[in-house]
C-alpha positions as semicolon CSV with decimal commas, in nm:
position;residue;x (nm);y (nm);z (nm)
1;M;-0,710;11,473;7,042
2;K;-0,989;11,312;6,839
3;E;-0,906;10,978;6,683
4;Q;-1,241;10,852;6,556
5;K;-1,612;10,896;6,618
6;K;-1,863;10,629;6,721
7;Q;-2,211;10,592;6,854
8;P;-2,345;10,334;7,102
9;E;-2,618;10,093;6,998
10;L;-2,861;10,224;7,260
11;R;-2,902;10,589;7,362
12;F;-3,117;10,801;7,588
13;K;-3,376;11,020;7,421
14;G;-3,245;11,350;7,290
15;F;-2,884;11,246;7,225
16;T;-2,766;11,191;6,868
17;D;-2,414;11,337;6,846
18;D;-2,113;11,114;6,785
19;W;-1,888;11,011;7,072
20;E;-1,523;11,108;7,072
21;Q;-1,257;10,840;7,112
22;V;-0,993;10,998;7,333
23;K;-0,667;10,888;7,496
24;L;-0,688;10,867;7,874
25;K;-0,399;11,112;7,916
26;D;-0,608;11,377;7,738
27;V;-0,907;11,322;7,966
28;A;-0,778;11,315;8,324
29;I;-0,488;11,391;8,555
30;Y;-0,395;11,085;8,756
31;I;-0,132;10,976;9,003
32;R;-0,042;10,660;9,193
33;G;-0,078;10,626;9,567
34;S;0,224;10,585;9,791
35;F;0,328;10,428;10,120
36;P;0,664;10,417;10,302
37;Q;0,865;10,098;10,283
38;P;0,890;9,834;10,411
39;Y;0,525;9,736;10,447
40;T;0,619;9,514;10,740
41;N;0,728;9,802;10,964
42;P;0,473;9,800;11,251
43;D;0,541;10,170;11,322
44;F;0,357;10,258;11,000
45;Y;0,027;10,122;11,134
46;D;-0,212;10,225;11,409
47;E;-0,522;10,007;11,423
48;L;-0,670;10,196;11,717
49;N;-0,641;10,562;11,613
50;G;-0,501;10,548;11,258
51;K;-0,661;10,674;10,937
52;P;-0,793;10,432;10,671
53;F;-0,521;10,289;10,444
54;V;-0,667;10,161;10,117
55;Q;-0,504;9,866;9,939
56;V;-0,633;9,664;9,643
57;A;-0,832;9,426;9,867
58;D;-1,020;9,724;10,013
59;I;-1,178;9,808;9,677
60;G;-1,513;9,632;9,647
61;F;-1,688;9,509;9,334
62;N;-1,973;9,763;9,334
63;L;-1,778;10,084;9,258
64;K;-1,731;10,145;9,630
65;L;-1,456;10,098;9,883
66;N;-1,528;9,841;10,151
67;P;-1,693;10,001;10,458
68;D;-1,360;9,993;10,642
69;T;-1,003;9,915;10,543
70;R;-0,804;9,617;10,663
71;A;-0,521;9,838;10,784
72;H;-0,498;10,188;10,932
73;I;-0,203;10,420;10,887
74;S;-0,007;10,580;11,171
75;K;0,088;10,948;11,207
76;L;0,448;10,851;11,129
77;A;0,356;10,716;10,785
78;E;0,107;10,989;10,686
79;N;0,366;11,233;10,551
80;K;0,508;10,965;10,321
81;S;0,171;10,843;10,194
82;R;-0,088;10,961;9,941
83;F;-0,396;11,123;10,094
84;V;-0,715;11,122;9,886
85;E;-1,040;11,300;9,964
86;A;-1,379;11,133;9,928
87;G;-1,541;11,149;9,586
88;K;-1,242;11,050;9,369
89;V;-1,237;10,769;9,113
90;V;-0,965;10,512;9,185
91;V;-0,860;10,188;9,015
92;A;-0,631;9,898;9,113
93;L;-0,323;9,868;8,892
94;Q;-0,152;9,573;9,051
95;G;-0,229;9,214;9,148
96;S;-0,381;8,912;8,979
97;I;-0,550;8,965;8,643
98;E;-0,858;8,772;8,758
99;K;-0,931;8,924;9,098
100;S;-0,737;9,245;9,151
101;I;-0,642;9,457;8,851
102;G;-0,923;9,683;8,741
103;R;-1,115;9,706;9,066
104;T;-1,273;10,050;9,049
105;A;-1,442;10,272;9,306
106;I;-1,564;10,622;9,378
107;T;-1,420;10,684;9,724
108;Q;-1,687;10,743;9,987
109;Y;-1,449;10,854;10,266
110;D;-1,112;11,026;10,306
111;A;-0,819;10,783;10,316
112;F;-0,454;10,721;10,239
113;F;-0,386;10,509;9,929
114;D;-0,128;10,246;9,848
115;R;0,102;10,272;9,544
116;T;-0,084;9,982;9,380
117;I;-0,383;10,213;9,320
118;L;-0,427;10,491;9,066
119;I;-0,613;10,806;9,172
120;F;-0,786;11,032;8,920
121;Q;-0,728;11,377;9,069
122;S;-0,910;11,595;8,815
123;Y;-1,038;11,608;8,459
124;K;-0,920;11,806;8,157
125;I;-1,266;11,801;7,999
126;P;-1,621;11,801;8,144
127;M;-1,669;11,461;8,312
128;N;-1,925;11,295;8,539
129;D;-1,765;11,078;8,810
130;R;-2,019;10,794;8,794
131;Y;-1,998;10,778;8,417
132;F;-1,617;10,788;8,429
133;A;-1,600;10,510;8,690
134;Q;-1,810;10,285;8,463
135;V;-1,584;10,372;8,169
136;I;-1,268;10,285;8,364
137;E;-1,410;9,957;8,496
138;R;-1,523;9,857;8,147
139;L;-1,190;9,963;7,996
140;F;-0,993;9,741;8,233
141;E;-1,226;9,448;8,166
142;Y;-1,153;9,487;7,796
143;E;-0,777;9,507;7,854
144;K;-0,788;9,199;8,078
145;E;-0,972;9,000;7,812
146;K;-0,697;9,082;7,561
147;A;-0,432;8,967;7,807
148;W;-0,620;8,665;7,946
149;G;-0,386;8,379;8,022
150;A;-0,092;8,610;8,081
151;T;0,046;8,689;8,423
152;I;-0,005;9,061;8,477
153;S;0,145;9,206;8,794
154;T;0,103;9,576;8,719
155;I;-0,005;9,826;8,454
156;T;0,240;10,110;8,388
157;K;0,157;10,478;8,349
158;E;0,292;10,467;7,994
159;K;0,043;10,193;7,907
160;L;-0,238;10,390;8,074
161;N;-0,164;10,704;7,875
162;D;-0,258;10,534;7,550
163;F;-0,580;10,371;7,670
164;I;-0,873;10,490;7,456
165;I;-1,209;10,579;7,612
166;G;-1,538;10,702;7,469
167;V;-1,650;11,052;7,567
168;T;-1,993;11,205;7,511
169;D;-2,177;11,521;7,613
170;L;-2,182;11,582;7,991
171;R;-2,562;11,563;7,998
172;E;-2,555;11,214;7,847
173;Q;-2,276;11,116;8,085
174;I;-2,501;11,210;8,378
175;E;-2,791;11,004;8,236
176;I;-2,567;10,701;8,192
177;G;-2,406;10,744;8,534
178;E;-2,742;10,768;8,712
179;F;-2,877;10,468;8,521
180;F;-2,589;10,244;8,627
181;Q;-2,601;10,383;8,980
182;K;-2,958;10,254;9,013
183;L;-2,860;9,921;8,862
184;D;-2,562;9,889;9,099
185;Q;-2,787;9,973;9,394
186;A;-3,025;9,694;9,292
187;I;-2,733;9,449;9,270
188;T;-2,599;9,562;9,608
189;L;-2,941;9,515;9,767
190;Q;-2,965;9,158;9,639
191;Q;-2,607;9,088;9,753
192;R;-2,698;9,207;10,102
193;R;-2,998;8,976;10,104
194;L;-2,775;8,686;10,000
195;K;-2,534;8,766;10,281
196;L;-2,820;8,772;10,531
197;L;-2,954;8,439;10,402
198;K;-2,612;8,279;10,445
199;K;-2,585;8,416;10,799
200;L;-2,934;8,290;10,875
201;K;-2,840;7,944;10,750
202;Q;-2,524;7,931;10,961
203;S;-2,717;8,051;11,267
204;Y;-2,979;7,784;11,207
205;L;-2,715;7,514;11,161
206;Q;-2,570;7,605;11,499
207;Q;-2,907;7,541;11,660
208;I;-3,025;7,227;11,480
209;F;-2,698;7,049;11,564
210;P;-2,593;7,001;11,927
211;A;-2,331;7,232;12,071
212;K;-2,000;7,084;12,175
213;R;-2,040;6,834;12,462
214;Q;-2,421;6,849;12,429
215;S;-2,642;6,553;12,338
216;I;-2,943;6,735;12,196
217;P;-2,977;7,047;11,976
218;D;-3,143;7,374;12,079
219;I;-3,404;7,343;11,803
220;R;-3,562;7,008;11,728
221;F;-3,866;6,847;11,569
222;S;-4,118;6,783;11,845
223;E;-4,154;6,410;11,775
224;F;-3,788;6,335;11,857
225;K;-3,678;6,304;12,220
226;E;-3,380;6,065;12,226
227;N;-3,026;6,186;12,285
228;W;-2,797;6,206;11,986
229;I;-2,526;5,939;11,976
230;Q;-2,165;6,053;11,968
231;K;-1,921;5,858;11,754
232;K;-1,605;5,909;11,552
233;L;-1,611;5,997;11,182
234;G;-1,422;5,673;11,132
235;N;-1,744;5,487;11,219
236;Y;-1,900;5,623;10,902
237;L;-1,609;5,687;10,666
238;S;-1,367;5,444;10,504
239;I;-1,086;5,455;10,250
240;P;-1,204;5,300;9,921
241;E;-0,998;5,086;9,690
242;K;-0,779;5,328;9,495
243;K;-0,775;5,341;9,117
244;Q;-0,477;5,539;8,990
245;V;-0,470;5,732;8,662
246;D;-0,190;5,594;8,446
247;N;-0,243;5,803;8,132
248;L;-0,284;6,181;8,118
249;K;-0,510;6,144;7,814
250;N;-0,762;5,973;8,042
251;L;-0,731;6,231;8,318
252;R;-1,034;6,443;8,400
253;L;-0,921;6,663;8,684
254;M;-1,133;6,831;8,951
255;T;-1,027;7,068;9,226
256;L;-1,188;7,158;9,556
257;K;-1,255;7,521;9,645
258;L;-1,207;7,687;9,982
259;N;-1,486;7,821;10,204
260;L;-1,738;7,551;10,108
261;G;-1,717;7,664;9,746
262;G;-1,765;7,312;9,614
263;I;-1,597;7,134;9,325
264;N;-1,445;7,284;9,011
265;L;-1,445;7,062;8,702
266;S;-1,262;7,300;8,471
267;A;-0,917;7,264;8,623
268;N;-0,626;7,311;8,381
269;R;-0,428;6,992;8,321
270;E;-0,209;7,114;8,033
271;T;0,099;7,154;8,251
272;L;0,054;6,829;8,446
273;E;0,299;6,542;8,425
274;L;0,267;6,194;8,562
275;G;0,557;6,172;8,801
276;A;0,582;6,231;9,171
277;T;0,217;6,338;9,190
278;K;-0,031;6,055;9,158
279;Y;-0,396;6,103;9,062
280;F;-0,684;5,880;9,164
281;I;-1,031;5,828;9,021
282;R;-1,314;5,941;9,250
283;K;-1,680;5,837;9,257
284;S;-2,001;6,031;9,303
285;G;-2,144;6,022;9,655
286;Q;-1,802;6,011;9,822
287;L;-1,690;6,270;10,075
288;I;-1,396;6,469;9,939
289;Y;-1,176;6,705;10,137
290;G;-0,844;6,888;10,116
291;K;-0,582;6,761;10,358
292;Q;-0,422;7,105;10,374
293;N;-0,747;7,299;10,374
294;F;-1,012;7,101;10,561
295;F;-1,006;7,375;10,823
296;H;-1,057;7,633;10,545
297;G;-1,379;7,472;10,429
298;S;-1,246;7,244;10,154
299;I;-1,519;6,983;10,201
300;A;-1,783;6,848;9,961
301;I;-1,983;6,548;9,847
302;I;-1,887;6,448;9,493
303;P;-2,189;6,511;9,266
304;D;-2,295;6,282;8,982
305;S;-2,147;6,530;8,733
306;A;-1,800;6,470;8,880
307;D;-1,816;6,089;8,881
308;G;-1,495;5,948;8,737
309;Y;-1,294;6,267;8,780
310;A;-0,960;6,255;8,959
311;T;-0,771;6,433;9,235
312;S;-0,429;6,395;9,390
313;G;-0,364;6,212;9,714
314;D;-0,383;6,546;9,896
315;V;-0,753;6,563;9,809
316;P;-0,877;6,218;9,914
317;A;-1,227;6,078;9,868
318;L;-1,392;5,855;10,127
319;D;-1,685;5,613;10,117
320;I;-1,981;5,696;10,344
321;E;-2,188;5,430;10,520
322;G;-2,433;5,424;10,813
323;I;-2,523;5,792;10,803
324;Q;-2,706;6,024;10,563
325;P;-2,433;6,176;10,342
326;K;-2,584;6,526;10,333
327;F;-2,642;6,519;10,708
328;L;-2,275;6,434;10,754
329;L;-2,168;6,712;10,519
330;N;-2,392;6,971;10,687
331;Y;-2,260;6,869;11,029
332;I;-1,888;6,904;10,945
333;S;-1,940;7,206;10,714
334;R;-2,022;7,435;11,003
335;P;-1,739;7,686;11,060
336;S;-1,763;7,617;11,434
337;Y;-1,670;7,256;11,353
338;Y;-1,402;7,272;11,086
339;L;-1,217;7,592;11,187
340;E;-1,099;7,450;11,518
341;K;-0,958;7,143;11,344
342;E;-0,654;7,341;11,228
343;A;-0,505;7,271;11,570
344;R;-0,525;6,897;11,489
345;A;-0,329;6,927;11,163
346;I;0,019;6,776;11,169
347;G;0,345;6,816;10,979
348;T;0,611;7,078;10,919
349;G;0,553;7,357;10,669
350;S;0,213;7,285;10,513
351;K;0,021;7,101;10,783
352;R;-0,222;6,831;10,682
353;I;-0,519;6,640;10,818
354;H;-0,467;6,283;10,703
355;E;-0,746;6,027;10,679
356;K;-0,662;5,869;11,014
357;D;-0,675;6,215;11,177
358;L;-1,011;6,288;11,018
359;F;-1,145;5,952;11,135
360;S;-1,071;6,053;11,495
361;F;-1,295;6,362;11,483
362;E;-1,619;6,330;11,678
363;I;-1,970;6,361;11,540
364;S;-2,313;6,337;11,702
365;S;-2,606;6,192;11,512
366;P;-2,975;6,114;11,573
367;S;-3,189;5,847;11,408
368;Q;-3,190;5,814;11,029
369;I;-3,542;5,961;11,014
370;E;-3,437;6,274;11,203
371;Q;-3,125;6,301;10,986
372;I;-3,346;6,302;10,676
373;K;-3,575;6,571;10,820
374;I;-3,279;6,791;10,909
375;T;-3,129;6,738;10,564
376;N;-3,455;6,837;10,398
377;I;-3,471;7,160;10,599
378;V;-3,113;7,251;10,503
379;D;-3,182;7,161;10,139
380;R;-3,473;7,407;10,135
381;M;-3,249;7,680;10,274
382;D;-2,987;7,599;10,010
383;K;-3,248;7,627;9,734
384;I;-3,347;7,974;9,859
385;I;-2,979;8,076;9,859
386;I;-2,930;7,937;9,507
387;L;-3,236;8,131;9,389
388;Q;-3,096;8,449;9,542
389;K;-2,761;8,390;9,369
390;S;-2,949;8,347;9,042
391;K;-3,118;8,686;9,090
392;I;-2,779;8,850;9,138
393;Q;-2,632;8,676;8,834
394;K;-2,924;8,791;8,618
395;L;-2,882;9,151;8,733
396;Q;-2,507;9,133;8,668
397;K;-2,568;8,994;8,319
398;L;-2,823;9,270;8,259
399;K;-2,563;9,528;8,360
400;Q;-2,305;9,376;8,124
401;A;-2,559;9,383;7,842
402;Y;-2,631;9,751;7,902
403;L;-2,260;9,827;7,924
404;Q;-2,223;9,679;7,577
405;K;-2,518;9,876;7,437
406;L;-2,476;10,213;7,611
407;F;-2,108;10,247;7,521
408;P;-1,967;10,235;7,167
């Protein structure tokens, strides 16, 4: 059973014995979840009275299941599904290597589990659940790093059997488990604060911009009294002269994220070919949006760091004139504004919002001075949100550092 002995770099007081390196099959008894097929059968679901049905997306990133599952199982499907009591360690075996495989949780409620999830039913040796959950999460991170760049759809039981984990005395396991529990609680608290700040910002944006068919906002600086002027986006946006990329060696590619995630400058261009798809140079200060995803929040102002980067024609950039760029962005970045624009998209298959369609969208604006004041207020909120994100990132880095030091 023992393969080799190691010690972590950092240990709690009173512990000096070597750790055992043990195969996973010698540590725990585990089984995959199950669910009747096909998934699309509506008789297998009951959203009103059904029990929770856990799939990969229902496993959070803080060693917990999400508060509720996306789907709920019907009585008909229960007998053909895997029921798991609260308090079990589970891990996702299937999905994308970046976002799905390796999601780990200690279940906090009874539920039925999909076949894409592995359930640890019991242990063959003394084991603390919180310690074990950290071990499993760390183990999968290590395995993913080794396979990075590959397309992993699932991990087999045979592969799992030979995974090696470090095992120490139960007392030390409990110390480690409690330590990371406190650290995870601190991270969760900061994540909740970030969520509240984002909600507060969106609520504030709804009030400092006029509601639909209104000419003044609910909240306003006292010195401004005039009605806002309603125009079309085409009054402020225009299509610039296009400069096409004619050599892949000169191509610096950027992509636009969904849900107001901004711009990504590390897009992979190794598999690109100059052919049917044309790429165009974009400039800082331009408004950029995704034709297929405007209504999913693919909207941004190109920062100075992205000046000279390129996108395809499906991610056009537009010159801005006669309005404060950040005011414009804040106005159209409200979910209440861009979500409803999906109904205006045209085409068969993947629907798009072309430039001429975007130009027809309405926008209300006050004087330049009021625009600047509103922009400054939103900028201050954004800085608070960025600071909160930084706190979370620091805590997450601290956790990773301790994971490296408290495990061999």
